[in-house]
N, CA, C and O of each residue as an XYZ file, in Angstrom:
436
protein
N      29.300    -25.625     75.073
C      28.393    -25.120     75.756
C      28.665    -27.162     76.122
O      29.468    -28.029     75.779
N      27.639    -27.078     76.841
C      27.366    -28.063     77.706
C      26.052    -28.688     77.214
O      25.147    -28.032     76.697
N      26.029    -29.990     77.418
C      25.097    -30.626     77.135
C      23.485    -30.057     77.364
O      22.637    -29.898     76.486
N      23.396    -29.885     78.371
C      22.365    -28.931     79.248
C      21.966    -27.313     78.631
O      20.819    -26.947     78.374
N      23.078    -26.567     78.491
C      23.008    -25.651     77.601
C      22.893    -25.991     76.799
O      22.483    -24.968     76.250
N      22.893    -27.040     75.712
C      22.112    -27.090     74.719
C      20.773    -27.236     74.426
O      19.952    -26.525     73.846
N      20.733    -28.461     75.027
C      19.083    -29.162     75.077
C      17.930    -27.807     75.266
O      16.809    -27.736     74.763
N      18.669    -26.715     76.224
C      17.706    -25.275     76.716
C      17.550    -24.551     75.604
O      16.544    -24.231     74.971
N      19.334    -24.217     75.376
C      19.261    -23.334     74.075
C      18.249    -23.992     73.036
O      17.143    -23.486     72.847
N      18.617    -24.999     72.453
C      17.386    -25.507     70.983
C      15.799    -26.152     71.877
O      14.884    -26.753     71.313
N      15.872    -25.782     73.444
C      13.902    -26.247     73.599
C      13.701    -24.965     73.246
O      13.293    -24.837     72.092
N      13.896    -23.700     74.026
C      13.669    -22.237     73.175
C      13.264    -22.054     72.216
O      12.157    -21.594     71.937
N      14.229    -22.435     71.432
C      14.130    -21.782     69.916
C      13.111    -22.756     69.660
O      12.245    -22.140     69.039
N      12.648    -24.279     69.845
C      11.508    -24.445     69.116
C      10.915    -24.557     69.319
O      10.172    -25.120     68.514
N      10.110    -24.024     71.300
C       8.961    -23.232     71.548
C       8.466    -22.010     70.879
O       7.386    -21.758     70.344
N       9.792    -21.160     71.094
C       9.822    -19.790     70.260
C       8.822    -20.019     68.434
O       7.946    -19.262     68.015
N       9.426    -21.402     67.659
C       9.207    -21.033     66.756
C       7.267    -21.768     66.691
O       6.254    -21.367     66.118
N       7.486    -22.662     67.366
C       6.055    -22.941     67.252
C       4.498    -22.111     67.892
O       3.312    -22.410     68.025
N       5.410    -20.908     68.161
C       4.603    -19.801     69.188
C       4.241    -18.914     68.364
O       3.286    -18.139     68.408
N       5.341    -19.107     67.326
C       5.050    -17.930     66.394
C       4.403    -18.065     65.391
O       3.986    -17.107     64.739
N       4.152    -19.622     65.006
C       3.503    -20.524     64.109
C       2.287    -20.507     64.469
O       1.401    -20.456     63.615
N       2.112    -20.532     65.294
C       0.731    -20.967     66.174
C       0.052    -19.384     66.657
O      -1.001    -19.006     66.142
N       0.497    -18.864     67.288
C      -0.195    -16.915     67.703
C      -1.122    -16.677     66.819
O      -2.292    -16.799     67.181
N      -0.800    -16.250     65.340
C      -1.854    -15.834     64.766
C      -2.790    -16.507     64.295
O      -3.412    -16.116     63.307
N      -3.088    -17.752     64.976
C      -4.627    -18.453     64.767
C      -5.035    -18.392     65.972
O      -6.228    -18.178     66.186
N      -3.932    -18.606     67.242
C      -4.809    -18.383     68.904
C      -5.673    -17.132     68.491
O      -6.894    -17.188     68.344
N      -4.824    -15.866     68.298
C      -5.385    -14.633     67.924
C      -6.705    -14.362     67.021
O      -7.593    -13.547     67.269
N      -6.633    -15.085     66.109
C      -7.416    -14.480     65.011
C      -8.165    -15.953     64.671
O      -7.762    -16.185     63.531
N      -8.628    -16.540     64.878
C      -9.863    -17.596     64.773
C     -10.591    -17.480     63.436
O     -10.996    -16.389     63.035
N     -10.760    -18.633     62.737
C     -11.172    -18.404     61.397
C     -13.227    -18.185     61.826
O     -14.180    -17.865     61.116
N     -13.150    -18.418     62.744
C     -15.398    -18.096     63.283
C     -15.131    -16.733     63.719
O     -16.093    -16.009     63.978
N     -13.749    -16.223     63.851
C     -14.161    -14.276     63.919
C     -13.713    -13.784     62.675
O     -13.143    -14.291     61.709
N     -14.106    -12.713     62.949
C     -13.988    -11.829     62.036
C     -12.675    -11.054     62.406
O     -12.514    -10.703     63.575
N     -11.967    -10.844     61.691
C     -10.472    -10.002     61.908
C     -10.817     -8.703     61.741
O     -11.490     -8.085     60.917
N     -10.068     -8.374     62.924
C     -10.453     -6.476     63.285
C      -9.394     -5.859     61.946
O      -8.312     -6.239     61.497
N     -10.246     -4.831     61.637
C     -10.156     -4.108     60.325
C      -8.661     -3.421     60.110
O      -8.037     -2.983     59.144
N      -8.394     -3.579     61.717
C      -6.279     -3.238     61.419
C      -5.775     -3.743     60.980
O      -5.079     -3.369     60.036
N      -5.858     -5.204     61.542
C      -4.893     -6.254     60.965
C      -4.823     -6.678     59.210
O      -3.964     -7.228     58.521
N      -6.406     -6.025     58.881
C      -6.797     -6.844     57.424
C      -5.553     -5.597     56.598
O      -4.626     -5.869     55.835
N      -6.093     -3.934     57.231
C      -4.665     -2.874     56.724
C      -3.428     -3.495     56.723
O      -2.750     -3.858     55.762
N      -3.244     -3.564     57.745
C      -2.182     -4.238     57.750
C      -1.747     -5.240     56.913
O      -0.845     -4.699     56.273
N      -1.854     -6.437     56.513
C      -1.902     -7.080     55.776
C      -1.925     -6.928     54.008
O      -1.555     -7.716     53.138
N      -2.579     -5.444     53.921
C      -2.943     -4.957     52.682
C      -1.647     -3.909     52.300
O      -1.302     -3.484     51.198
N      -1.174     -3.707     53.409
C      -0.301     -2.054     53.197
C       1.130     -2.773     53.740
O       1.966     -1.998     53.274
N       1.949     -3.915     54.529
C       3.145     -4.250     54.694
C       3.931     -5.237     53.530
O       5.136     -5.486     53.518
N       3.104     -5.630     52.747
C       3.867     -6.148     52.286
C       4.311     -5.114     50.690
O       5.231     -5.436     49.939
N       3.649     -4.211     50.535
C       4.019     -3.065     49.338
C       5.245     -2.505     50.696
O       6.440     -2.666     50.449
N       4.980     -2.097     51.578
C       6.678     -1.232     52.334
C       7.903     -1.737     52.406
O       9.041     -1.267     52.396
N       7.213     -3.281     52.515
C       8.638     -4.263     52.664
C       9.287     -4.224     51.299
O      10.505     -4.097     51.175
N       8.345     -4.349     50.138
C       9.148     -4.202     48.857
C       9.893     -2.849     49.103
O      11.081     -2.691     49.382
N       8.877     -1.874     48.926
C       9.709     -0.565     49.000
C      11.266     -0.560     49.910
O      12.331     -0.141     49.457
N      11.060     -1.108     51.205
C      12.153     -0.891     51.867
C      13.646     -1.599     51.160
O      14.850     -1.345     51.201
N      12.792     -2.580     50.538
C      14.179     -3.441     50.116
C      14.763     -2.933     48.595
O      15.884     -3.177     48.149
N      13.979     -2.370     48.112
C      14.548     -1.731     46.988
C      15.011     -0.301     47.416
O      15.299      0.418     46.459
N      15.162      0.348     48.841
C      16.044      1.206     49.066
C      16.640      0.779     49.805
O      16.689      1.723     50.594
N      17.326     -0.149     50.331
C      17.875     -0.910     50.884
C      19.250     -1.391     49.663
O      20.409     -0.983     49.582
N      18.768     -2.034     49.146
C      19.386     -2.234     47.651
C      19.935     -1.590     46.787
O      20.666     -2.005     45.887
N      19.411      0.101     47.159
C      20.140      1.183     45.746
C      20.763      2.481     46.849
O      20.983      3.631     46.471
N      20.939      2.051     48.042
C      21.274      2.765     49.050
C      23.357      3.099     48.743
O      24.038      4.111     48.907
N      23.577      2.220     48.443
C      24.778      2.349     47.737
C      24.919      2.532     46.841
O      25.913      1.936     46.428
N      24.546      2.985     46.278
C      24.521      3.362     44.525
C      25.475      4.606     44.165
O      25.316      5.676     44.752
N      26.041      4.512     43.609
C      26.906      5.983     42.944
C      26.641      6.243     41.946
O      26.897      5.362     41.125
N      26.154      7.223     41.530
C      26.306      7.619     40.529
C      26.963      8.891     39.518
O      26.688      9.405     38.434
N      28.026      9.047     40.624
C      29.106     10.200     40.211
C      30.135      9.208     40.014
O      31.237      9.735     40.162
N      30.198      8.190     39.787
C      31.208      6.715     39.537
C      31.269      6.272     38.922
O      30.193      6.364     38.332
N      32.135      5.407     38.228
C      31.796      4.233     37.415
C      30.842      3.244     37.959
O      30.906      3.084     39.178
N      30.128      2.673     37.428
C      29.504      2.517     36.192
C      28.589      3.128     36.518
O      27.548      2.661     36.055
N      28.389      4.455     37.446
C      27.435      5.290     37.593
C      26.169      5.057     37.534
O      25.383      5.798     36.945
N      25.667      3.414     38.478
C      24.568      2.351     38.866
C      24.136      2.308     37.207
O      23.056      2.818     36.910
N      24.981      1.696     36.123
C      24.346      1.440     35.310
C      23.545     -0.293     35.290
O      22.553     -0.589     34.623
N      24.275     -1.171     36.162
C      23.668     -2.508     36.512
C      22.702     -1.923     37.014
O      21.786     -1.622     36.248
N      22.618     -1.671     38.050
C      21.343     -1.190     39.709
C      19.993     -0.828     37.683
O      19.253     -1.791     37.482
N      19.894      0.025     36.886
C      18.919      0.478     36.354
C      18.797     -0.420     35.442
O      17.801     -1.118     35.250
N      19.778     -0.435     34.863
C      19.729     -1.787     33.694
C      18.287     -3.057     34.358
O      17.170     -3.256     33.880
N      19.006     -3.726     35.674
C      18.033     -4.516     36.192
C      16.757     -3.942     36.675
O      15.725     -4.589     36.497
N      16.722     -2.807     37.261
C      15.582     -1.873     37.390
C      14.714     -2.708     36.489
O      14.186     -3.755     36.864
N      14.580     -2.150     35.171
C      14.040     -2.080     33.460
C      13.723     -2.992     33.333
O      12.669     -3.340     32.800
N      15.119     -4.102     34.108
C      14.459     -5.714     33.009
C      13.124     -6.189     33.929
O      12.114     -6.842     33.666
N      13.569     -5.615     34.977
C      12.348     -6.870     36.369
C      11.734     -5.777     35.509
O      12.027     -5.908     34.320
N      10.988     -4.771     35.781
C       9.447     -3.696     35.204
C       9.397     -4.442     34.041
O       8.452     -5.173     34.337
N       9.679     -4.733     33.105
C       9.639     -4.648     31.534
C       8.542     -6.150     31.995
O       7.327     -6.183     31.802
N       9.539     -7.499     32.747
C       9.061     -8.707     32.215
C       7.615     -9.053     32.790
O       6.635     -9.707     32.432
N       8.194     -7.882     34.401
C       7.056     -8.227     35.325
C       5.678     -7.417     34.635
O       4.550     -7.735     35.014
N       5.766     -6.953     34.182
C       4.532     -6.056     32.992
C       4.543     -6.671     32.063
O       3.520     -6.749     31.384
N       5.670     -7.307     31.711
C       4.771     -8.180     30.756
C       3.902     -9.319     30.522
O       2.779     -9.484     30.044
N       4.730     -9.983     30.979
C       4.462    -11.900     32.050
C       3.581    -12.008     33.186
O       2.852    -12.963     33.453
N       3.709    -11.006     33.786
C       2.884    -10.619     35.472
C       3.795    -11.833     36.359
O       3.261    -12.390     37.318
N       4.807    -12.078     36.058
C       5.330    -13.272     36.982
C       6.325    -13.096     37.829
O       7.540    -13.241     37.688
N       5.666    -12.763     38.742
C       6.857    -12.016     39.927
C       8.108    -13.219     40.377
O       9.058    -12.759     41.011
N       8.119    -14.461     40.120
C       9.752    -15.201     40.412
C      10.180    -14.982     38.892
O      11.407    -14.883     38.934
N       9.739    -14.853     37.511
C      10.649    -15.002     36.684
C      11.342    -13.326     36.592
O      12.507    -13.220     36.210
N      10.603    -12.162     36.939
C      10.795    -11.360     36.384
C      11.997    -10.672     36.948
O      12.892    -10.034     36.394
N      11.632    -11.167     39.001
C      13.016    -11.318     39.649
C      14.295    -12.036     39.706
O      15.384    -11.530     39.975
N      14.067    -13.208     39.438
C      15.387    -14.093     38.614
C      15.818    -13.543     37.205
O      16.837    -13.996     36.684
N      15.517    -13.155     36.952
C      15.601    -13.086     35.826
C      16.360    -11.493     35.843
O      17.334    -11.118     35.191
N      15.850    -11.028     36.452
C      16.973     -9.353     36.676
C      18.146     -9.228     37.482
O      19.138     -8.499     37.472
N      17.666    -10.287     38.270
C      19.293    -10.957     39.295
C      20.252    -11.574     38.158
O      21.355    -11.046     38.020
N      20.033    -12.250     37.646
C      20.967    -12.846     36.507
C      21.225    -11.619     35.795
O      22.353    -11.142     35.918
N      20.673    -11.230     35.323
C      21.358     -9.871     34.013
C      21.936     -8.964     35.281
O      23.065     -8.577     34.980
N      21.569     -8.533     36.498
C      22.380     -8.187     37.007
C      23.809     -8.862     37.680
O      24.917     -8.326     37.687
N      23.540     -9.843     38.093
C      24.898    -10.761     38.350
C      25.820    -10.403     37.003
O      26.902     -9.838     37.163
N      25.375    -10.733     35.760
C      26.140    -11.057     34.326
C      26.854    -10.056     34.580
O      28.058    -10.247     34.752
N      26.160     -8.345     34.700
C      26.603     -6.956     34.190
C      27.512     -6.578     35.469
O      28.302     -5.639     35.367
N      27.438     -7.075     36.292
C      28.631     -6.604     37.716
C      29.531     -7.731     37.566
O      30.613     -7.607     38.140
N      29.304     -8.917     36.852
C      31.251     -9.600     36.989
C      30.631     -9.605     35.421
O      29.697    -10.392     35.578
N      30.613     -9.450     34.878
C      31.389     -9.538     33.229
C      31.129     -8.807     32.225
O      31.534     -9.003     31.079
N      30.419     -7.900     32.607
C      30.343     -6.419     31.755
C      30.807     -5.087     32.267
O      31.404     -4.490     31.372
N      30.746     -4.409     33.387
C      31.339     -3.387     34.577
C      32.150     -3.828     35.103
O      31.747     -4.139     36.224
N      33.840     -4.239     34.882
C      34.392     -5.101     36.210
C      34.888     -3.452     36.029
O      35.629     -2.935     36.864
């Protein structure tokens, strides 16, 4: 890319980034009430995203061939138990990831 193309490329990226950060504050200022539909989306989307991530992560797990999904099941159980016990999302996801990686790298080879 030429210098002009590079400058335009990074300029467009910078403007787009600033707009995506500022647009919610411009559309929904703090002195006005947030529309109910936006509040509803704010309450529903995080759970929908987690559900989509779980489905995406488990979509290629085969229950018919070795290791029969055992690393994934064990990691999910660890995440669930830790989250219910401690209530710390970062701890449960981090520990579940570490357990899963240990299982697939060293146990279920």
